[in-house]
PDB file of C-alpha atoms in Angstrom:
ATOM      1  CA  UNK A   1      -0.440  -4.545 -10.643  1.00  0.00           C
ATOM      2  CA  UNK A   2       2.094  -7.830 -11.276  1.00  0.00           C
ATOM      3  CA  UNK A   3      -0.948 -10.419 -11.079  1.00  0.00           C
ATOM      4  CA  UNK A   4      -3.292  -7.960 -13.655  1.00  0.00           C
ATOM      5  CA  UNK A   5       0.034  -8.057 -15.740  1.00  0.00           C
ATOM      6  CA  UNK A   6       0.104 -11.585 -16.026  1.00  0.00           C
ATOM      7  CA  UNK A   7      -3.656 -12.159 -16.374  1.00  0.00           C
ATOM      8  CA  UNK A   8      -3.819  -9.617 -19.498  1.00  0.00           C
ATOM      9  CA  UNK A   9      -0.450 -11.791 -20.999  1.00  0.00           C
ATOM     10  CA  UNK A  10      -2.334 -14.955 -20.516  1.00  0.00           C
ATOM     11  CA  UNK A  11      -4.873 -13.882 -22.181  1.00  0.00           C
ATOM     12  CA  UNK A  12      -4.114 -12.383 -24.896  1.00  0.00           C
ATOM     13  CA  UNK A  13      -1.631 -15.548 -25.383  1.00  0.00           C
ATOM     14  CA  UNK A  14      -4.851 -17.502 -25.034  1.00  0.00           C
ATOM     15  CA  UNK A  15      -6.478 -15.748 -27.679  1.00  0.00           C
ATOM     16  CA  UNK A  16      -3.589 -15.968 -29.634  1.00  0.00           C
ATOM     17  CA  UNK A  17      -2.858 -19.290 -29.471  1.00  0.00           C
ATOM     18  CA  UNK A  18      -7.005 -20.127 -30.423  1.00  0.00           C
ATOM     19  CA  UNK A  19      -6.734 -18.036 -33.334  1.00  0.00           C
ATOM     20  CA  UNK A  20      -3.390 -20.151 -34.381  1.00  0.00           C
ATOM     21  CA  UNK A  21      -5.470 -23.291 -33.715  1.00  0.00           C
ATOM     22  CA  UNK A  22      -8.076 -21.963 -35.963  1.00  0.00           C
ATOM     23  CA  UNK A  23      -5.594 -21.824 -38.409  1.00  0.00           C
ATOM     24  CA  UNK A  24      -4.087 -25.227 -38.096  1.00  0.00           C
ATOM     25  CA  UNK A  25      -7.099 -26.571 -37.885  1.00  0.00           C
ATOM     26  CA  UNK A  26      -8.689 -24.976 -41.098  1.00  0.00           C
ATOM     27  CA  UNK A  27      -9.934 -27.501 -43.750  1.00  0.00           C
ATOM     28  CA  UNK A  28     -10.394 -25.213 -46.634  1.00  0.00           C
ATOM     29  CA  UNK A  29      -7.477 -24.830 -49.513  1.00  0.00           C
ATOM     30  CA  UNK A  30      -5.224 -27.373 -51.119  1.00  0.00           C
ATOM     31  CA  UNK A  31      -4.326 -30.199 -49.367  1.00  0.00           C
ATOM     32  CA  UNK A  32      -1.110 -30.608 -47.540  1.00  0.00           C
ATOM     33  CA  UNK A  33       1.175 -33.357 -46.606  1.00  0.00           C
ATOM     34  CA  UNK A  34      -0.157 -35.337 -44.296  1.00  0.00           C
ATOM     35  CA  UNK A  35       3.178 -34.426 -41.791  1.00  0.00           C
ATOM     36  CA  UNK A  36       2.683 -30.790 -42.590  1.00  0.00           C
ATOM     37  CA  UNK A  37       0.016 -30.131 -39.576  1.00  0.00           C
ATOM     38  CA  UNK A  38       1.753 -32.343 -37.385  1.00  0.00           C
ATOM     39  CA  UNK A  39       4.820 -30.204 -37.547  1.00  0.00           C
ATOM     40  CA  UNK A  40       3.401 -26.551 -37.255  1.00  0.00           C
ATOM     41  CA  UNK A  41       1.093 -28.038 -34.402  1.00  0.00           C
ATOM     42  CA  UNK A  42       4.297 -29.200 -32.816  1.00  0.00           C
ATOM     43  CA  UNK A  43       6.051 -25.827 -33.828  1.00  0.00           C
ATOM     44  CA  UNK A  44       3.241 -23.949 -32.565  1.00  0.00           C
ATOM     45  CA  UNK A  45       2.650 -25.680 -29.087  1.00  0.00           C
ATOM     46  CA  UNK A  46       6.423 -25.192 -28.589  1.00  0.00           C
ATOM     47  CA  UNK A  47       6.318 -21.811 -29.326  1.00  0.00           C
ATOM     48  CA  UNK A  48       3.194 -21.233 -27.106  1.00  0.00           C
ATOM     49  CA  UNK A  49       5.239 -23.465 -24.501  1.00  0.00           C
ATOM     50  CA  UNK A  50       8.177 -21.067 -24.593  1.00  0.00           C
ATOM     51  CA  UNK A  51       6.183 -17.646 -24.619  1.00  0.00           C
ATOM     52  CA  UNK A  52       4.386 -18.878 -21.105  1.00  0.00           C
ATOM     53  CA  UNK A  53       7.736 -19.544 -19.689  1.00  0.00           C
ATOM     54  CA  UNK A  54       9.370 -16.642 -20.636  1.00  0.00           C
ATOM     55  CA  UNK A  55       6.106 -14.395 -19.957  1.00  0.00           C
ATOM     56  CA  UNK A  56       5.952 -15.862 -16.261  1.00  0.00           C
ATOM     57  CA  UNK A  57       9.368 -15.712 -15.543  1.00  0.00           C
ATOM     58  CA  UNK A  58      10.042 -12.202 -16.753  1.00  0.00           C
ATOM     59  CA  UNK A  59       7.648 -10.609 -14.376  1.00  0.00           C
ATOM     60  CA  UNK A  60       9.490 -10.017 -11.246  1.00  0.00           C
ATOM     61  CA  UNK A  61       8.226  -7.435  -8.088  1.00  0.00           C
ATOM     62  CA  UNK A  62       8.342  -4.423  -9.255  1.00  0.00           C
ATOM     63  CA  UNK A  63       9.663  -2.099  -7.066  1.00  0.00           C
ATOM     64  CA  UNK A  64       6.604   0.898  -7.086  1.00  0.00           C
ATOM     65  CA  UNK A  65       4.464  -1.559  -4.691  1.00  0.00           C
ATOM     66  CA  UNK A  66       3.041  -0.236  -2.163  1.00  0.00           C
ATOM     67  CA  UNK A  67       5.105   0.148   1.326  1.00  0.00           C
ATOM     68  CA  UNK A  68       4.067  -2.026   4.374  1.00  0.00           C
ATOM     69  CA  UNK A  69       2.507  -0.045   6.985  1.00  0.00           C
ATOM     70  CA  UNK A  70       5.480  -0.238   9.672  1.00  0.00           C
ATOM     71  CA  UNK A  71       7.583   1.020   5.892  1.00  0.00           C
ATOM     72  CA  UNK A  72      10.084   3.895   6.634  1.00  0.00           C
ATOM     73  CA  UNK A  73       8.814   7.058   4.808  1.00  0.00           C
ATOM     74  CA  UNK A  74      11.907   9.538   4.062  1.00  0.00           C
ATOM     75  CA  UNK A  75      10.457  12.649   1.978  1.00  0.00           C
ATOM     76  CA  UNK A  76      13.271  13.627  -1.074  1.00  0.00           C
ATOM     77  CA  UNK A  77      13.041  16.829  -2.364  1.00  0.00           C
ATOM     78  CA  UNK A  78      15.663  18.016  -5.380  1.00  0.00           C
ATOM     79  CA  UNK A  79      15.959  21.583  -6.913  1.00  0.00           C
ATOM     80  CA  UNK A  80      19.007  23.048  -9.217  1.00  0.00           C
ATOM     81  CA  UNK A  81      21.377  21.565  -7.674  1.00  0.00           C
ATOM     82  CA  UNK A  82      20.663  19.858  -4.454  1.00  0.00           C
ATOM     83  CA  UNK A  83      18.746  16.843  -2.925  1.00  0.00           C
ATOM     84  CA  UNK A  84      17.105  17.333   0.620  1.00  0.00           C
ATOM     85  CA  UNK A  85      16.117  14.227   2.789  1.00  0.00           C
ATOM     86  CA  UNK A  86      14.381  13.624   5.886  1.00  0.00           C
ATOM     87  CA  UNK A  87      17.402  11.632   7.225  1.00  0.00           C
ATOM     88  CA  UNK A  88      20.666  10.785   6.287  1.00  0.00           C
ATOM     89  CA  UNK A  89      20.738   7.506   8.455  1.00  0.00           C
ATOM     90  CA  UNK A  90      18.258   4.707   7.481  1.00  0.00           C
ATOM     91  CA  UNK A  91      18.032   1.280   9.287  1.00  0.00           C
ATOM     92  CA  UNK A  92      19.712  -1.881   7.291  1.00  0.00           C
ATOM     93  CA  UNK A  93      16.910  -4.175   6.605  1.00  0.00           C
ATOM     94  CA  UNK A  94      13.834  -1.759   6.910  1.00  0.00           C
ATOM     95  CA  UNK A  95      11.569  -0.706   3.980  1.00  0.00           C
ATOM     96  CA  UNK A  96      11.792   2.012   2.693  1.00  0.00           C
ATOM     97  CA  UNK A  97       8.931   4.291   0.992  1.00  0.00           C
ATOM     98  CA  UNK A  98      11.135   7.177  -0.774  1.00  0.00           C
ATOM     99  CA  UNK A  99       8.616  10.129  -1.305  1.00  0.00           C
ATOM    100  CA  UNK A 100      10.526  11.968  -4.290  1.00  0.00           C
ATOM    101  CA  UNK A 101       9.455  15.783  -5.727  1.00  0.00           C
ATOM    102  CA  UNK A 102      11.399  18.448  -7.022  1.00  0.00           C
ATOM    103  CA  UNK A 103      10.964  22.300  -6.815  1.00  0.00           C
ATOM    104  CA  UNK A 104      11.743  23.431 -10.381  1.00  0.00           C
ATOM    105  CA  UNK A 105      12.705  20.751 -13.464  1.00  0.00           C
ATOM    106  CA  UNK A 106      12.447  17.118 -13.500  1.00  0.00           C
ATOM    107  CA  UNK A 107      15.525  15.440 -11.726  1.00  0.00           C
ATOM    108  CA  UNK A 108      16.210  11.438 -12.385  1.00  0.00           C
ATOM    109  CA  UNK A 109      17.404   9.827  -8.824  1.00  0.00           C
ATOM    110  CA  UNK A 110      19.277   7.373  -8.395  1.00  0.00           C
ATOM    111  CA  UNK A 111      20.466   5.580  -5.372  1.00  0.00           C
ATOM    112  CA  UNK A 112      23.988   3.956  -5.464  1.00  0.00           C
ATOM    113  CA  UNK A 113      24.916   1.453  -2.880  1.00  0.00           C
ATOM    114  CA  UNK A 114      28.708   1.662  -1.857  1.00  0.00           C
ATOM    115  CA  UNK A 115      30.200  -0.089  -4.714  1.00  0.00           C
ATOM    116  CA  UNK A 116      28.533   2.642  -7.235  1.00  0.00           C
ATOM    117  CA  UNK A 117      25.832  -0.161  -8.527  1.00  0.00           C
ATOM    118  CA  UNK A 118      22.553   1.397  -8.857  1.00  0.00           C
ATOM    119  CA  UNK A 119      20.386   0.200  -6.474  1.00  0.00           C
ATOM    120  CA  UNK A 120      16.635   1.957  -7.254  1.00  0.00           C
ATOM    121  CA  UNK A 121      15.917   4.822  -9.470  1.00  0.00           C
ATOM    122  CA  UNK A 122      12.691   7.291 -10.034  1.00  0.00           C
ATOM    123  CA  UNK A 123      12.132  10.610 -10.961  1.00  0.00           C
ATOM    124  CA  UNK A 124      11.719  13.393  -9.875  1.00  0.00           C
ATOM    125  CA  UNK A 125       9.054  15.968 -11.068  1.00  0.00           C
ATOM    126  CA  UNK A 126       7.777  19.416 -10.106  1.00  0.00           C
ATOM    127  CA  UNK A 127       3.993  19.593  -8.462  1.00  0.00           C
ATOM    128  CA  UNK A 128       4.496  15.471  -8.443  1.00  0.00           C
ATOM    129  CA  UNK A 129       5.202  12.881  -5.594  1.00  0.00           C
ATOM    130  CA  UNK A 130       6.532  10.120  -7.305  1.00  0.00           C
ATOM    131  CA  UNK A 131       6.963   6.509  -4.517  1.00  0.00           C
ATOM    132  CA  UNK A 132       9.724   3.972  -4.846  1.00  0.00           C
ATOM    133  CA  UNK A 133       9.943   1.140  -2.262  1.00  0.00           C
ATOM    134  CA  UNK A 134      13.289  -0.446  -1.304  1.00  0.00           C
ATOM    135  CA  UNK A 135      14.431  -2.340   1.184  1.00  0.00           C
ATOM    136  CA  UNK A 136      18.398  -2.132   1.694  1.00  0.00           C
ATOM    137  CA  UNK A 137      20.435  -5.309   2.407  1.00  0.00           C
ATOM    138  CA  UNK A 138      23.723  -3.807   2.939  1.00  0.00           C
ATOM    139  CA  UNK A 139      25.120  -1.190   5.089  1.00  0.00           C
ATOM    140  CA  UNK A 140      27.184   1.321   4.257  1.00  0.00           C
ATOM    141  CA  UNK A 141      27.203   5.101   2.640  1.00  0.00           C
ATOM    142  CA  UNK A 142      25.171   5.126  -0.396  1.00  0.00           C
ATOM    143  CA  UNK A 143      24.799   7.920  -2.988  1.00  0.00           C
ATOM    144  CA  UNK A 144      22.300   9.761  -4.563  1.00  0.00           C
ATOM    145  CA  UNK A 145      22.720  11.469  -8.099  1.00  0.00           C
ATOM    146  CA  UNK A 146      20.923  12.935 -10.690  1.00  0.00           C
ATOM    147  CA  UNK A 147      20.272  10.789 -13.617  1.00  0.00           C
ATOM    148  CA  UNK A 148      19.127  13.707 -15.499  1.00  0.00           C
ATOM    149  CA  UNK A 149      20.328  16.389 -17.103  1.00  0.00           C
ATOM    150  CA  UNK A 150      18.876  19.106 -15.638  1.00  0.00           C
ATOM    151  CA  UNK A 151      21.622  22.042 -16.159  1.00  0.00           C
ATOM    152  CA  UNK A 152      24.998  23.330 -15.871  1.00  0.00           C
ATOM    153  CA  UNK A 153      25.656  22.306 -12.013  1.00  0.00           C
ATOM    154  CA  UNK A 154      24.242  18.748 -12.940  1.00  0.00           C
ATOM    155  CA  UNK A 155      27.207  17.214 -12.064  1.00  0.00           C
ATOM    156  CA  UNK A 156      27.710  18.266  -8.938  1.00  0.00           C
ATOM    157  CA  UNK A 157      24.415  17.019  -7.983  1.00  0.00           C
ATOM    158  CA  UNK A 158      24.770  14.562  -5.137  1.00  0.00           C
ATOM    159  CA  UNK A 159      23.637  13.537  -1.660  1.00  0.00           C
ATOM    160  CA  UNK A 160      24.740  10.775   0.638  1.00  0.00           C
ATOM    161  CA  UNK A 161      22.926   8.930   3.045  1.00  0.00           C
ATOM    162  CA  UNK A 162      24.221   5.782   5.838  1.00  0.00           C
ATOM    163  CA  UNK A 163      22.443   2.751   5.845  1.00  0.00           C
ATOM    164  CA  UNK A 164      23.118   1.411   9.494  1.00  0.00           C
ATOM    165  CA  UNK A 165      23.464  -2.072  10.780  1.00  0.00           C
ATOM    166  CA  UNK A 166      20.654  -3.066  13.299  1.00  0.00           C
ATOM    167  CA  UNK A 167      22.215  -3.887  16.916  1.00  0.00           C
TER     168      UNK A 167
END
């Protein structure tokens, strides 16, 4: 999904930047000074120069890949008010394929690692089996909670899970 990402932004910056080209290069209309297309090809090449790099470096793994095959599955399924796992202790250092559903309204989940920082998110949705991969590289109790507001009890929406330290 990344790499077809990437090809469709190069080339529609390709096409974009050929089209600009077409434009500097046009030799219809009044004339110019001579420095003028020197400094919007400069301009442009620059700005074409810039887009790349920020296009490239902007696209980062995202984390809906698909699992390895020795991945972890845990099955999550949420209702008003409650989260149900497989297991509450997953391996440090393992992927993880999280298998999320829900029984009755959509549900956002999110995973907090011990310090509160959200760590992966997805949602939730009836008659839906949403996939999140993550591989955790810390132990400790983390925290699920809904990111959703999904009724009066909302708030008291929460799970917990260990991630364990291999011996």
């Amino acid at each position: 999904m990344q790499l077809s990402i990437l090809l469709i932004t190069l080339g529609l910056m390709g096409v974009a930047g050929w089209l600009i080209l077409r434009a500097v290069w046009a030799t219809e209309g009044p004339s110019a000074p001579k420095t003028i297309n020197r400094t919007r090809s400069c301009f442009l090449w620059g700005m074409i120069a810039v887009g790349v790099v920020i296009s490239v470096g902007s696209l980062r793994e995202w984390p809906h890949t698909s699992a390895a095959d020795d991945a972890l599955i845990v099955n999550i399924t949420s209702g008003q008010w409650w989260w149900e796992t497989d297991t509450t202790e997953i391996p440090f250092g393992r992927q993880v394929e999280f298998r999320v559903t829900t029984e009755d309204v959509n549900h956002g989940l999110g995973i907090y690692d011990p310090d509160m920082n959200l760590v992966v998110q997805v949602q939730a949705m009836p008659t839906y089996t949403n996939k999140v991969v993550h591989t955790f590289d810390k132990a400790g109790q983390y925290q699920i909670l809904c990111m959703e507001f999904c009724g009066i009890a909302h708030h008291e929406m929460t799970y917990d899970f260990e991630v364990l330290e291999q011996n």
